[in-house]
mmCIF file with all atom_site columns, C-alpha atoms in Angstrom:
data_model
loop_
_atom_site.group_PDB
_atom_site.id
_atom_site.type_symbol
_atom_site.label_atom_id
_atom_site.label_alt_id
_atom_site.label_comp_id
_atom_site.label_asym_id
_atom_site.label_entity_id
_atom_site.label_seq_id
_atom_site.pdbx_PDB_ins_code
_atom_site.Cartn_x
_atom_site.Cartn_y
_atom_site.Cartn_z
_atom_site.occupancy
_atom_site.B_iso_or_equiv
_atom_site.pdbx_formal_charge
_atom_site.auth_seq_id
_atom_site.auth_comp_id
_atom_site.auth_asym_id
_atom_site.auth_atom_id
_atom_site.pdbx_PDB_model_num
ATOM 1   C CA . MET A 1 1   ? -8.381  0.870   -0.485  1.00 77.00 ? 1   MET A CA 1
ATOM 2   C CA . LEU A 1 2   ? -11.446 1.368   0.880   1.00 78.00 ? 2   LEU A CA 1
ATOM 3   C CA . GLY A 1 3   ? -9.870  3.061   4.007   1.00 83.00 ? 3   GLY A CA 1
ATOM 4   C CA . ALA A 1 4   ? -7.714  5.299   2.038   1.00 86.00 ? 4   ALA A CA 1
ATOM 5   C CA . LEU A 1 5   ? -10.652 6.398   0.240   1.00 87.00 ? 5   LEU A CA 1
ATOM 6   C CA . ASP A 1 6   ? -12.837 7.090   3.239   1.00 89.00 ? 6   ASP A CA 1
ATOM 7   C CA . VAL A 1 7   ? -10.087 9.392   4.592   1.00 88.00 ? 7   VAL A CA 1
ATOM 8   C CA . PHE A 1 8   ? -9.892  11.279  1.469   1.00 86.00 ? 8   PHE A CA 1
ATOM 9   C CA . ALA A 1 9   ? -13.447 11.513  1.631   1.00 90.00 ? 9   ALA A CA 1
ATOM 10  C CA . GLU A 1 10  ? -13.272 13.298  5.343   1.00 93.00 ? 10  GLU A CA 1
ATOM 11  C CA . ALA A 1 11  ? -10.611 15.129  4.310   1.00 92.00 ? 11  ALA A CA 1
ATOM 12  C CA . GLY A 1 12  ? -12.931 16.719  1.328   1.00 92.00 ? 12  GLY A CA 1
ATOM 13  C CA . ILE A 1 13  ? -10.933 14.789  -1.600  1.00 91.00 ? 13  ILE A CA 1
ATOM 14  C CA . ASP A 1 14  ? -14.248 13.278  -3.660  1.00 91.00 ? 14  ASP A CA 1
ATOM 15  C CA . ARG A 1 15  ? -13.351 9.494   -4.355  1.00 88.00 ? 15  ARG A CA 1
ATOM 16  C CA . ALA A 1 16  ? -14.550 9.841   -7.722  1.00 90.00 ? 16  ALA A CA 1
ATOM 17  C CA . SER A 1 17  ? -11.427 12.152  -8.673  1.00 91.00 ? 17  SER A CA 1
ATOM 18  C CA . VAL A 1 18  ? -8.980  9.306   -6.693  1.00 92.00 ? 18  VAL A CA 1
ATOM 19  C CA . PRO A 1 19  ? -7.255  7.468   -9.788  1.00 94.00 ? 19  PRO A CA 1
ATOM 20  C CA . VAL A 1 20  ? -7.131  3.711   -8.883  1.00 93.00 ? 20  VAL A CA 1
ATOM 21  C CA . VAL A 1 21  ? -5.801  0.463   -10.622 1.00 95.00 ? 21  VAL A CA 1
ATOM 22  C CA . GLU A 1 22  ? -6.393  -2.480  -9.253  1.00 91.00 ? 22  GLU A CA 1
ATOM 23  C CA . ARG A 1 23  ? -4.379  -5.962  -9.887  1.00 89.00 ? 23  ARG A CA 1
ATOM 24  C CA . HIS A 1 24  ? -4.929  -9.157  -8.017  1.00 88.00 ? 24  HIS A CA 1
ATOM 25  C CA . ILE A 1 25  ? -2.097  -10.624 -9.379  1.00 89.00 ? 25  ILE A CA 1
ATOM 26  C CA . ASN A 1 26  ? 1.066   -9.522  -6.988  1.00 90.00 ? 26  ASN A CA 1
ATOM 27  C CA . ASP A 1 27  ? 4.211   -9.836  -9.043  1.00 93.00 ? 27  ASP A CA 1
ATOM 28  C CA . PRO A 1 28  ? 6.886   -7.927  -10.225 1.00 94.00 ? 28  PRO A CA 1
ATOM 29  C CA . ARG A 1 29  ? 6.004   -7.478  -14.075 1.00 95.00 ? 29  ARG A CA 1
ATOM 30  C CA . ASN A 1 30  ? 1.984   -6.880  -13.243 1.00 96.00 ? 30  ASN A CA 1
ATOM 31  C CA . ASN A 1 31  ? 3.453   -4.223  -10.566 1.00 97.00 ? 31  ASN A CA 1
ATOM 32  C CA . VAL A 1 32  ? 5.536   -2.401  -12.683 1.00 98.00 ? 32  VAL A CA 1
ATOM 33  C CA . ASP A 1 33  ? 2.767   -2.653  -15.314 1.00 97.00 ? 33  ASP A CA 1
ATOM 34  C CA . ALA A 1 34  ? -0.084  -1.009  -13.124 1.00 97.00 ? 34  ALA A CA 1
ATOM 35  C CA . ALA A 1 35  ? 2.504   1.663   -11.917 1.00 98.00 ? 35  ALA A CA 1
ATOM 36  C CA . ARG A 1 36  ? 2.415   2.745   -15.956 1.00 98.00 ? 36  ARG A CA 1
ATOM 37  C CA . GLN A 1 37  ? -1.164  2.261   -16.954 1.00 98.00 ? 37  GLN A CA 1
ATOM 38  C CA . LEU A 1 38  ? -1.388  4.862   -13.429 1.00 98.00 ? 38  LEU A CA 1
ATOM 39  C CA . LEU A 1 39  ? 1.421   6.914   -14.067 1.00 98.00 ? 39  LEU A CA 1
ATOM 40  C CA . GLU A 1 40  ? 0.604   7.793   -18.248 1.00 98.00 ? 40  GLU A CA 1
ATOM 41  C CA . ALA A 1 41  ? -3.123  8.045   -17.449 1.00 97.00 ? 41  ALA A CA 1
ATOM 42  C CA . ASN A 1 42  ? -2.263  10.316  -14.649 1.00 97.00 ? 42  ASN A CA 1
ATOM 43  C CA . PRO A 1 43  ? 1.190   12.454  -15.113 1.00 95.00 ? 43  PRO A CA 1
ATOM 44  C CA . GLU A 1 44  ? 0.296   14.966  -12.623 1.00 94.00 ? 44  GLU A CA 1
ATOM 45  C CA . LEU A 1 45  ? -0.009  12.374  -9.374  1.00 96.00 ? 45  LEU A CA 1
ATOM 46  C CA . THR A 1 46  ? 3.113   13.225  -6.624  1.00 96.00 ? 46  THR A CA 1
ATOM 47  C CA . ALA A 1 47  ? 1.547   10.500  -5.084  1.00 96.00 ? 47  ALA A CA 1
ATOM 48  C CA . VAL A 1 48  ? 0.848   6.456   -4.917  1.00 98.00 ? 48  VAL A CA 1
ATOM 49  C CA . LEU A 1 49  ? -0.583  5.071   -1.870  1.00 96.00 ? 49  LEU A CA 1
ATOM 50  C CA . CYS A 1 50  ? 0.698   1.344   -2.445  1.00 97.00 ? 50  CYS A CA 1
ATOM 51  C CA . SER A 1 51  ? -1.711  -1.947  -1.057  1.00 94.00 ? 51  SER A CA 1
ATOM 52  C CA . THR A 1 52  ? 1.345   -4.324  -0.663  1.00 96.00 ? 52  THR A CA 1
ATOM 53  C CA . ASP A 1 53  ? 5.173   -3.089  -0.511  1.00 98.00 ? 53  ASP A CA 1
ATOM 54  C CA . THR A 1 54  ? 5.312   -5.317  -3.534  1.00 97.00 ? 54  THR A CA 1
ATOM 55  C CA . MET A 1 55  ? 3.384   -3.418  -5.361  1.00 97.00 ? 55  MET A CA 1
ATOM 56  C CA . ALA A 1 56  ? 5.584   -0.047  -4.237  1.00 98.00 ? 56  ALA A CA 1
ATOM 57  C CA . PHE A 1 57  ? 7.978   -1.581  -5.830  1.00 98.00 ? 57  PHE A CA 1
ATOM 58  C CA . GLY A 1 58  ? 6.745   -1.778  -9.008  1.00 98.00 ? 58  GLY A CA 1
ATOM 59  C CA . VAL A 1 59  ? 6.016   1.798   -8.809  1.00 98.00 ? 59  VAL A CA 1
ATOM 60  C CA . LEU A 1 60  ? 9.341   3.103   -8.068  1.00 98.00 ? 60  LEU A CA 1
ATOM 61  C CA . GLU A 1 61  ? 11.113  0.646   -10.677 1.00 98.00 ? 61  GLU A CA 1
ATOM 62  C CA . TYR A 1 62  ? 8.560   2.397   -13.740 1.00 98.00 ? 62  TYR A CA 1
ATOM 63  C CA . ALA A 1 63  ? 9.513   6.306   -11.515 1.00 98.00 ? 63  ALA A CA 1
ATOM 64  C CA . ARG A 1 64  ? 13.464  4.591   -12.061 1.00 98.00 ? 64  ARG A CA 1
ATOM 65  C CA . GLY A 1 65  ? 12.839  3.728   -15.132 1.00 98.00 ? 65  GLY A CA 1
ATOM 66  C CA . LYS A 1 66  ? 11.090  7.024   -16.617 1.00 98.00 ? 66  LYS A CA 1
ATOM 67  C CA . GLY A 1 67  ? 14.036  9.291   -14.558 1.00 97.00 ? 67  GLY A CA 1
ATOM 68  C CA . LEU A 1 68  ? 11.537  10.561  -11.667 1.00 97.00 ? 68  LEU A CA 1
ATOM 69  C CA . SER A 1 69  ? 12.571  11.141  -8.393  1.00 97.00 ? 69  SER A CA 1
ATOM 70  C CA . VAL A 1 70  ? 11.450  9.647   -4.820  1.00 98.00 ? 70  VAL A CA 1
ATOM 71  C CA . PRO A 1 71  ? 10.760  11.193  -3.309  1.00 98.00 ? 71  PRO A CA 1
ATOM 72  C CA . GLY A 1 72  ? 11.198  15.007  -5.515  1.00 96.00 ? 72  GLY A CA 1
ATOM 73  C CA . ASP A 1 73  ? 8.831   13.975  -8.154  1.00 96.00 ? 73  ASP A CA 1
ATOM 74  C CA . LEU A 1 74  ? 6.779   11.135  -6.878  1.00 98.00 ? 74  LEU A CA 1
ATOM 75  C CA . SER A 1 75  ? 5.987   9.672   -3.189  1.00 98.00 ? 75  SER A CA 1
ATOM 76  C CA . VAL A 1 76  ? 5.307   6.256   -2.794  1.00 98.00 ? 76  VAL A CA 1
ATOM 77  C CA . THR A 1 77  ? 3.803   4.488   0.352   1.00 98.00 ? 77  THR A CA 1
ATOM 78  C CA . GLY A 1 78  ? 3.758   0.507   0.758   1.00 97.00 ? 78  GLY A CA 1
ATOM 79  C CA . PHE A 1 79  ? 1.560   -1.348  2.821   1.00 96.00 ? 79  PHE A CA 1
ATOM 80  C CA . ASP A 1 80  ? 3.398   -4.959  4.632   1.00 96.00 ? 80  ASP A CA 1
ATOM 81  C CA . GLY A 1 81  ? 6.469   -3.954  6.128   1.00 96.00 ? 81  GLY A CA 1
ATOM 82  C CA . ILE A 1 82  ? 8.424   -6.470  4.701   1.00 97.00 ? 82  ILE A CA 1
ATOM 83  C CA . GLU A 1 83  ? 11.705  -7.110  5.392   1.00 97.00 ? 83  GLU A CA 1
ATOM 84  C CA . PRO A 1 84  ? 13.252  -5.640  1.915   1.00 98.00 ? 84  PRO A CA 1
ATOM 85  C CA . ALA A 1 85  ? 11.087  -2.779  1.930   1.00 98.00 ? 85  ALA A CA 1
ATOM 86  C CA . LEU A 1 86  ? 12.479  -1.630  5.361   1.00 98.00 ? 86  LEU A CA 1
ATOM 87  C CA . ALA A 1 87  ? 15.626  -2.447  4.503   1.00 98.00 ? 87  ALA A CA 1
ATOM 88  C CA . MET A 1 88  ? 15.536  -0.042  1.267   1.00 97.00 ? 88  MET A CA 1
ATOM 89  C CA . GLY A 1 89  ? 14.060  2.514   2.660   1.00 98.00 ? 89  GLY A CA 1
ATOM 90  C CA . LEU A 1 90  ? 10.235  2.302   1.867   1.00 98.00 ? 90  LEU A CA 1
ATOM 91  C CA . SER A 1 91  ? 8.098   4.522   3.557   1.00 98.00 ? 91  SER A CA 1
ATOM 92  C CA . THR A 1 92  ? 5.170   1.575   4.571   1.00 98.00 ? 92  THR A CA 1
ATOM 93  C CA . VAL A 1 93  ? 2.801   0.949   7.323   1.00 97.00 ? 93  VAL A CA 1
ATOM 94  C CA . ILE A 1 94  ? 3.914   -2.832  9.066   1.00 98.00 ? 94  ILE A CA 1
ATOM 95  C CA . GLN A 1 95  ? 1.732   -4.905  10.335  1.00 96.00 ? 95  GLN A CA 1
ATOM 96  C CA . PRO A 1 96  ? 2.069   -7.997  12.828  1.00 95.00 ? 96  PRO A CA 1
ATOM 97  C CA . ASN A 1 97  ? 1.765   -10.497 10.396  1.00 92.00 ? 97  ASN A CA 1
ATOM 98  C CA . LYS A 1 98  ? 2.635   -12.959 13.018  1.00 93.00 ? 98  LYS A CA 1
ATOM 99  C CA . GLU A 1 99  ? -0.065  -12.317 15.519  1.00 95.00 ? 99  GLU A CA 1
ATOM 100 C CA . LYS A 1 100 ? -2.814  -12.220 12.705  1.00 93.00 ? 100 LYS A CA 1
ATOM 101 C CA . GLY A 1 101 ? -1.817  -15.363 11.383  1.00 94.00 ? 101 GLY A CA 1
ATOM 102 C CA . LEU A 1 102 ? -2.605  -16.381 15.002  1.00 95.00 ? 102 LEU A CA 1
ATOM 103 C CA . ASN A 1 103 ? -5.592  -15.160 14.706  1.00 91.00 ? 103 ASN A CA 1
ATOM 104 C CA . ALA A 1 104 ? -6.905  -16.605 12.048  1.00 91.00 ? 104 ALA A CA 1
ATOM 105 C CA . GLY A 1 105 ? -5.575  -19.576 13.425  1.00 91.00 ? 105 GLY A CA 1
ATOM 106 C CA . ARG A 1 106 ? -7.730  -18.848 16.936  1.00 89.00 ? 106 ARG A CA 1
ATOM 107 C CA . MET A 1 107 ? -10.523 -18.084 14.790  1.00 87.00 ? 107 MET A CA 1
ATOM 108 C CA . LEU A 1 108 ? -10.773 -21.083 12.326  1.00 88.00 ? 108 LEU A CA 1
ATOM 109 C CA . ALA A 1 109 ? -10.209 -23.193 15.222  1.00 88.00 ? 109 ALA A CA 1
ATOM 110 C CA . SER A 1 110 ? -13.644 -21.166 17.090  1.00 85.00 ? 110 SER A CA 1
ATOM 111 C CA . LEU A 1 111 ? -14.769 -22.117 14.436  1.00 84.00 ? 111 LEU A CA 1
ATOM 112 C CA . LEU A 1 112 ? -14.038 -25.888 14.054  1.00 86.00 ? 112 LEU A CA 1
ATOM 113 C CA . ASP A 1 113 ? -15.268 -25.985 17.624  1.00 83.00 ? 113 ASP A CA 1
ATOM 114 C CA . ASP A 1 114 ? -18.440 -24.993 16.887  1.00 75.00 ? 114 ASP A CA 1
ATOM 115 C CA . GLU A 1 115 ? -17.950 -21.730 19.205  1.00 74.00 ? 115 GLU A CA 1
ATOM 116 C CA . THR A 1 116 ? -18.764 -18.597 17.919  1.00 76.00 ? 116 THR A CA 1
ATOM 117 C CA . ALA A 1 117 ? -15.448 -16.586 16.329  1.00 69.00 ? 117 ALA A CA 1
ATOM 118 C CA . ALA A 1 118 ? -15.115 -12.782 16.574  1.00 72.00 ? 118 ALA A CA 1
ATOM 119 C CA . LYS A 1 119 ? -16.438 -11.423 13.097  1.00 78.00 ? 119 LYS A CA 1
ATOM 120 C CA . ARG A 1 120 ? -13.464 -8.860  12.897  1.00 85.00 ? 120 ARG A CA 1
ATOM 121 C CA . VAL A 1 121 ? -10.023 -8.282  15.755  1.00 88.00 ? 121 VAL A CA 1
ATOM 122 C CA . LEU A 1 122 ? -8.754  -4.866  14.869  1.00 92.00 ? 122 LEU A CA 1
ATOM 123 C CA . LEU A 1 123 ? -4.687  -5.095  14.785  1.00 95.00 ? 123 LEU A CA 1
ATOM 124 C CA . GLU A 1 124 ? -2.252  -2.424  15.722  1.00 96.00 ? 124 GLU A CA 1
ATOM 125 C CA . THR A 1 125 ? -0.436  -1.101  12.942  1.00 96.00 ? 125 THR A CA 1
ATOM 126 C CA . THR A 1 126 ? 2.925   0.598   12.838  1.00 97.00 ? 126 THR A CA 1
ATOM 127 C CA . TYR A 1 127 ? 4.243   3.206   10.170  1.00 97.00 ? 127 TYR A CA 1
ATOM 128 C CA . ASN A 1 128 ? 7.832   3.053   9.136   1.00 97.00 ? 128 ASN A CA 1
ATOM 129 C CA . GLU A 1 129 ? 8.872   6.682   7.920   1.00 97.00 ? 129 GLU A CA 1
ATOM 130 C CA . GLY A 1 130 ? 11.390  5.640   5.526   1.00 97.00 ? 130 GLY A CA 1
ATOM 131 C CA . ALA A 1 131 ? 12.665  8.051   2.595   1.00 98.00 ? 131 ALA A CA 1
ATOM 132 C CA . THR A 1 132 ? 9.990   7.745   -0.066  1.00 98.00 ? 132 THR A CA 1
ATOM 133 C CA . ILE A 1 133 ? 7.756   10.879  0.831   1.00 98.00 ? 133 ILE A CA 1
ATOM 134 C CA . ALA A 1 134 ? 8.206   14.074  0.606   1.00 96.00 ? 134 ALA A CA 1
ATOM 135 C CA . ALA A 1 135 ? 5.953   17.568  -0.025  1.00 94.00 ? 135 ALA A CA 1
ATOM 136 C CA . PRO A 1 136 ? 4.452   17.545  -3.255  1.00 90.00 ? 136 PRO A CA 1
ATOM 137 C CA . ARG A 1 137 ? 5.989   19.598  -5.701  1.00 78.00 ? 137 ARG A CA 1
ATOM 138 C CA . ALA A 1 138 ? 5.185   22.957  -6.789  1.00 73.00 ? 138 ALA A CA 1
#
């Protein structure tokens, strides 16, 4: 989320004006509840950026229950690129999970061998346009 807030700040959007709802348990009921909390407190929102695809599923479920059109009334993005998200047309960032796991394993093995491990590895992501983003409603 911090990266997104940095981008907003670069665009001149005050971080304090961006509503954020955090959840540390990523399950369907909790995700729908987070969407309810966010959208009831901020009914003017036209877009929700989710840190996982499954959190985006919660926003989509809540929006559907409230009769909101996605993307007409509300744009929703995810992050992960899990198969169900891609199959349903979620706009999401696809992370290279296999490469991420391989790098994590190499870093741990390097530490176990008393070698210096890289503190950070930057992996390339791709964007799946999907069908859940549109221009903000007027």
